[in-house]
CSV table of C-alpha atoms in Angstrom, one decimal:
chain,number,residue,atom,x,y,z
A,1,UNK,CA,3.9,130.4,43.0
A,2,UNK,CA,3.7,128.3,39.9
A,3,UNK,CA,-0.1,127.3,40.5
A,4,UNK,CA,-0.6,131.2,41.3
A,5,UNK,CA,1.2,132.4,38.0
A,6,UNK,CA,-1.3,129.9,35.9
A,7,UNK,CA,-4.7,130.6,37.5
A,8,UNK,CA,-3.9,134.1,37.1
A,9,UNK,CA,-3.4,133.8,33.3
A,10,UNK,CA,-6.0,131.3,32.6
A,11,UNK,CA,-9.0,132.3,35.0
A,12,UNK,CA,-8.3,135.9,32.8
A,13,UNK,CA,-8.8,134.2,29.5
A,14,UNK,CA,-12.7,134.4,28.7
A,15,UNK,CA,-13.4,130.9,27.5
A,16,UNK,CA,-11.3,129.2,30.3
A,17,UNK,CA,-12.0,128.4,33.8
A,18,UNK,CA,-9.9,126.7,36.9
A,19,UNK,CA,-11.9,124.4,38.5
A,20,UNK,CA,-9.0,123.2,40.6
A,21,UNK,CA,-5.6,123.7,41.8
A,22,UNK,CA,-4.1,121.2,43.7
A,23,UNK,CA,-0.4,120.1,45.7
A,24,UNK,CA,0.1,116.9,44.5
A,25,UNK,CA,-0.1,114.0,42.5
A,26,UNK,CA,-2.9,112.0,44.2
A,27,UNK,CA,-4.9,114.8,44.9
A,28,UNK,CA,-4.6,116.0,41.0
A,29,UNK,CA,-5.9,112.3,40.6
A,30,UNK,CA,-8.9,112.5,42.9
A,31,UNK,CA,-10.2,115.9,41.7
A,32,UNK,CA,-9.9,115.0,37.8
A,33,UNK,CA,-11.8,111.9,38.4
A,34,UNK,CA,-14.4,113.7,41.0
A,35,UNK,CA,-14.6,117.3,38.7
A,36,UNK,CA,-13.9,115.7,34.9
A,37,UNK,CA,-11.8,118.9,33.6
A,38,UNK,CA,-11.2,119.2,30.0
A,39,UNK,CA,-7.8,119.2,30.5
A,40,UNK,CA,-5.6,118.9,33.2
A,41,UNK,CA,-2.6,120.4,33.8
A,42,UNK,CA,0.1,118.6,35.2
A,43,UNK,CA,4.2,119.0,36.7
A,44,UNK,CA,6.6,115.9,35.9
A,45,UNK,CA,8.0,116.6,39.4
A,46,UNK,CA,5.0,116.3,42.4
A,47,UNK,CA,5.3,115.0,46.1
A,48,UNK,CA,3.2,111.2,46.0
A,49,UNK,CA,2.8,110.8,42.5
A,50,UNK,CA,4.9,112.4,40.1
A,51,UNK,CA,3.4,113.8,36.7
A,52,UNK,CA,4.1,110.4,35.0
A,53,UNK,CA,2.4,108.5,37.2
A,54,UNK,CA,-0.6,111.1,37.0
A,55,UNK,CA,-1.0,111.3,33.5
A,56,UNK,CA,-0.9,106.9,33.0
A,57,UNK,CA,-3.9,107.0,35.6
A,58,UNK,CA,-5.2,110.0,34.0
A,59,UNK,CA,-4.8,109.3,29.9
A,60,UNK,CA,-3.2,106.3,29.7
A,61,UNK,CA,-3.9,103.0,27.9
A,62,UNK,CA,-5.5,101.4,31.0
A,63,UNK,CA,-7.4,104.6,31.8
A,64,UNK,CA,-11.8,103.8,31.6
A,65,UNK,CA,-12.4,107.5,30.4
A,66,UNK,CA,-9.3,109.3,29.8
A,67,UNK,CA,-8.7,113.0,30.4
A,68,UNK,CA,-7.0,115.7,28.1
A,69,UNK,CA,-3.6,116.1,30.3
A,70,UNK,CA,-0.8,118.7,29.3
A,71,UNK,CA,2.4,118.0,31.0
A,72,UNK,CA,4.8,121.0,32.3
A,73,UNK,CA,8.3,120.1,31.9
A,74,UNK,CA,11.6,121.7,32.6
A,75,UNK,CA,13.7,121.2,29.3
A,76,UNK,CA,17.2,121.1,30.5
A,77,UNK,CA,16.0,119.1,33.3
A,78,UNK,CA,13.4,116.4,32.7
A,79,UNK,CA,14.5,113.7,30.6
A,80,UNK,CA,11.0,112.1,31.2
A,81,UNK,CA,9.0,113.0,28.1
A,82,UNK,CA,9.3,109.7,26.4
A,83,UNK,CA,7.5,108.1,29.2
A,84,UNK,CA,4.6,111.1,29.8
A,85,UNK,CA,4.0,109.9,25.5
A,86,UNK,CA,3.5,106.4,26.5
A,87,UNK,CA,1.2,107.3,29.3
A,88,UNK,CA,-1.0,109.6,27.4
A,89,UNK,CA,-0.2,113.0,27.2
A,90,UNK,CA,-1.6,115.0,25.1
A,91,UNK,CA,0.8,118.1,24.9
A,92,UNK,CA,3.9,119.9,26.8
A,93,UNK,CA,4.7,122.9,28.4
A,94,UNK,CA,7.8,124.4,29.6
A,95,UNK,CA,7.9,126.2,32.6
A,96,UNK,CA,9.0,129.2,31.6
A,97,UNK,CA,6.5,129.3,28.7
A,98,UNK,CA,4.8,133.2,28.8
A,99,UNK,CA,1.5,133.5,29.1
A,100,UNK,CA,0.7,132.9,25.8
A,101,UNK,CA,1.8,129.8,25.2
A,102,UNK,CA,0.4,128.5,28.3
A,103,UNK,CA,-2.9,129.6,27.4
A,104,UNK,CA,-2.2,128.0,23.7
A,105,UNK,CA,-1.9,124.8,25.1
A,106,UNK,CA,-5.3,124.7,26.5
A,107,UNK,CA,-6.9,125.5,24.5
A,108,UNK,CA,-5.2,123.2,22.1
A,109,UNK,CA,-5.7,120.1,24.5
A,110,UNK,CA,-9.5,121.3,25.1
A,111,UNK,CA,-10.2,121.3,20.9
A,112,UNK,CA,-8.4,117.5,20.7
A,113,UNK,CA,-5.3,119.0,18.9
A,114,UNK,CA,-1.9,117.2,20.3
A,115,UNK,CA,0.7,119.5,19.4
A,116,UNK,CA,0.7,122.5,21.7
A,117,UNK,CA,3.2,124.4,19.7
A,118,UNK,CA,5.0,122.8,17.0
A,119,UNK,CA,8.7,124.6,18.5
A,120,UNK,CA,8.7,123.4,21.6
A,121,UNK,CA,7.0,119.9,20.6
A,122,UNK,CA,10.0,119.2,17.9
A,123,UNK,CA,12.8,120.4,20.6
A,124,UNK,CA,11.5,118.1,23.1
A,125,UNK,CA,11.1,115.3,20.4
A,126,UNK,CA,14.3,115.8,18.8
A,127,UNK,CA,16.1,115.0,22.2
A,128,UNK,CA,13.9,112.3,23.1
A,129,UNK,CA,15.3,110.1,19.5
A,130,UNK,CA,15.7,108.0,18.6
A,131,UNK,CA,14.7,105.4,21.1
A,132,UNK,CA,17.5,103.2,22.1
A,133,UNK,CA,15.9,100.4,20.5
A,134,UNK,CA,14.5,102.3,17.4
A,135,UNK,CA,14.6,101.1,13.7
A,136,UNK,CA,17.6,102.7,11.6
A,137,UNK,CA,17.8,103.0,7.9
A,138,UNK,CA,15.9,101.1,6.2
A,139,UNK,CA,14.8,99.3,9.2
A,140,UNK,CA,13.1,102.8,10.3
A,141,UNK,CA,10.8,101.9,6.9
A,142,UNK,CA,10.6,98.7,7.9
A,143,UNK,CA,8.9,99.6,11.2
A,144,UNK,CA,6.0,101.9,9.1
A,145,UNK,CA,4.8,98.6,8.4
A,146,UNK,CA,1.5,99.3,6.7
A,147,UNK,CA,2.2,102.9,6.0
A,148,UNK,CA,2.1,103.9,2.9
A,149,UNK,CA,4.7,106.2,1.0
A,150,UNK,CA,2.4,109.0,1.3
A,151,UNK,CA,1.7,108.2,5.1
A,152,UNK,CA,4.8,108.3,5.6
A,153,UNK,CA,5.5,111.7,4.3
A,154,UNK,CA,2.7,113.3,6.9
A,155,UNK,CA,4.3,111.0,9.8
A,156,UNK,CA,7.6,113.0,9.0
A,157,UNK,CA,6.0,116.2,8.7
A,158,UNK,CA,3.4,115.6,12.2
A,159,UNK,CA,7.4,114.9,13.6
A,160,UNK,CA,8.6,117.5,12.8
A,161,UNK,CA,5.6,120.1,14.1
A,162,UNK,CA,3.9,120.9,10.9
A,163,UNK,CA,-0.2,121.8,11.4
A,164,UNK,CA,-2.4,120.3,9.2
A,165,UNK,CA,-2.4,123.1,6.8
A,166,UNK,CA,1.4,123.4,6.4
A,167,UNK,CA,1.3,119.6,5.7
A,168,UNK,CA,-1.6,120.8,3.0
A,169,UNK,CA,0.8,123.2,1.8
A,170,UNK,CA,4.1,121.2,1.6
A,171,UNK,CA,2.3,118.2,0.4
A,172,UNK,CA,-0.3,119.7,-2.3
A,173,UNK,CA,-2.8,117.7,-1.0
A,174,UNK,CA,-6.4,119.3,0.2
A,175,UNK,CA,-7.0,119.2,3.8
A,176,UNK,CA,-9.6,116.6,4.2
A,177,UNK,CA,-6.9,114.3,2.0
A,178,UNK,CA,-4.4,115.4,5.5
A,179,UNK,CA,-7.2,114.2,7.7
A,180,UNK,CA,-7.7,111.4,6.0
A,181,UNK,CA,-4.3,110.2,6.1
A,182,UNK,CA,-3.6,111.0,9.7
A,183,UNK,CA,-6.9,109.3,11.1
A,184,UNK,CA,-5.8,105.9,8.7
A,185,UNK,CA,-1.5,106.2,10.6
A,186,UNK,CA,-3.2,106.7,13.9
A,187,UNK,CA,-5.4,103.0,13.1
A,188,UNK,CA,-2.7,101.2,11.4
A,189,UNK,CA,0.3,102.4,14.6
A,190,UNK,CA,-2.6,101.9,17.3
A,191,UNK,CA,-2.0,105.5,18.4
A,192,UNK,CA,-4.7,108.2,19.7
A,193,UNK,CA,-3.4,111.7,18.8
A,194,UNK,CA,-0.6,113.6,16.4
A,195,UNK,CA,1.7,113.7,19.9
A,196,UNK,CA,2.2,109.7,19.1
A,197,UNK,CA,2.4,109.4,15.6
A,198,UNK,CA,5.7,112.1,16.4
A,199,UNK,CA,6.8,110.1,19.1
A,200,UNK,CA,6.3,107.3,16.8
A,201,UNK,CA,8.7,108.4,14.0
A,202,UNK,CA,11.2,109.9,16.5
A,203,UNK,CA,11.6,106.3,18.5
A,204,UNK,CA,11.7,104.5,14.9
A,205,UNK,CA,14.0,107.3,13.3
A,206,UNK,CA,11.2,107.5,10.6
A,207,UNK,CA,12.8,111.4,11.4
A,208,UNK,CA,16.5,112.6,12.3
A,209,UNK,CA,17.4,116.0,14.0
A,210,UNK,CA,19.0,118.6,11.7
């Protein structure tokens, strides 16, 4: 019913297309590999290989081409976001996300962006950190290593959901300056996309829940 709900939306959406729909976890695999999607779609909880699973093979570190997944969580349920970061995800969905925000995160995964919507990114975040092992106080600065102080700032705010022109806005700084910085923290953490650097600054406690 799920799968049915999202191809109705998406196939309905102009610039969007399902070229698959699929029951479970090694079958995702096979047809992302076989059809190369720009983004795959993907539940935490499938029969053979569950979502985190999928997405390592899919996006992860080890992965020879990897693909654009979005994982679909249940909030109050899945205490598995932490691990869908470290294997690659790109962005989260709930599952009782409307239509809208399903569609948003597509197309947000499609254009490269990592944060599907900067709500639901900094609630999932938030209860995610910090890490059991993170840095504290000033051991939290200690772990920017290389970062500057300025770095630093757009770590926080990429944390904490900000888009590139908020961070423009709170910052006073031009965009290309925001680009700048982000693509120099994504070389200096060895991190692909804004989803890490937040996951990054949650696990470290760079950044604290209100």
């Amino acid at each position: 019913m799920v799968r049915t709900g999202f191809r109705l939306i998406l196939d309905a959406q102009p610039d969007l297309d399902v070229i698959a729909e699929v029951a479970d976890g090694a079958a995702c695999v096979e047809a992302a590999r076989r059809l190369r999607p720009d983004v795959c779609l993907v539940d935490v909880r499938m029969p053979k290989l569950d979502g985190l699973d999928v997405t390592r093979i899919l996006a992860g570190p080890d992965a020879t081409d990897p693909l654009r997944v979005v994982v679909v969580t249940t909030f109050d349920q899945d205490d598995y976001v932490y691990g869908a970061l470290q294997g690659g995800a790109c962005g989260f969905l709930l599952k009782d996300a409307g239509p809208g925000l399903l569609v948003e995160a597509v197309r947000a995964a499609a254009r490269g962006d990592a944060l599907v919507s900067p709500s639901v990114t900094v609630r999932l975040l938030e209860r995610l950190g910090p890490h059991p092992d993170a840095a504290t106080g000033a051991g939290a600065a200690g772990a920017a290593g290389p970062l500057t102080d300025r770095e630093m700032d757009v770590a926080r705010l990429v944390a904490r959901g900000r888009t590139n022109q908020e961070i423009c806005q709170e910052l006073y700084v031009s965009l290309g300056t925001v680009k700048t910085h982000l693509g120099s923290i994504q070389t200096k953490l060895g991190v692909r996309n804004r989803v890490e650097i937040a996951a990054w600054a949650w696990e470290t406690g760079a950044v604290r829940a209100r």
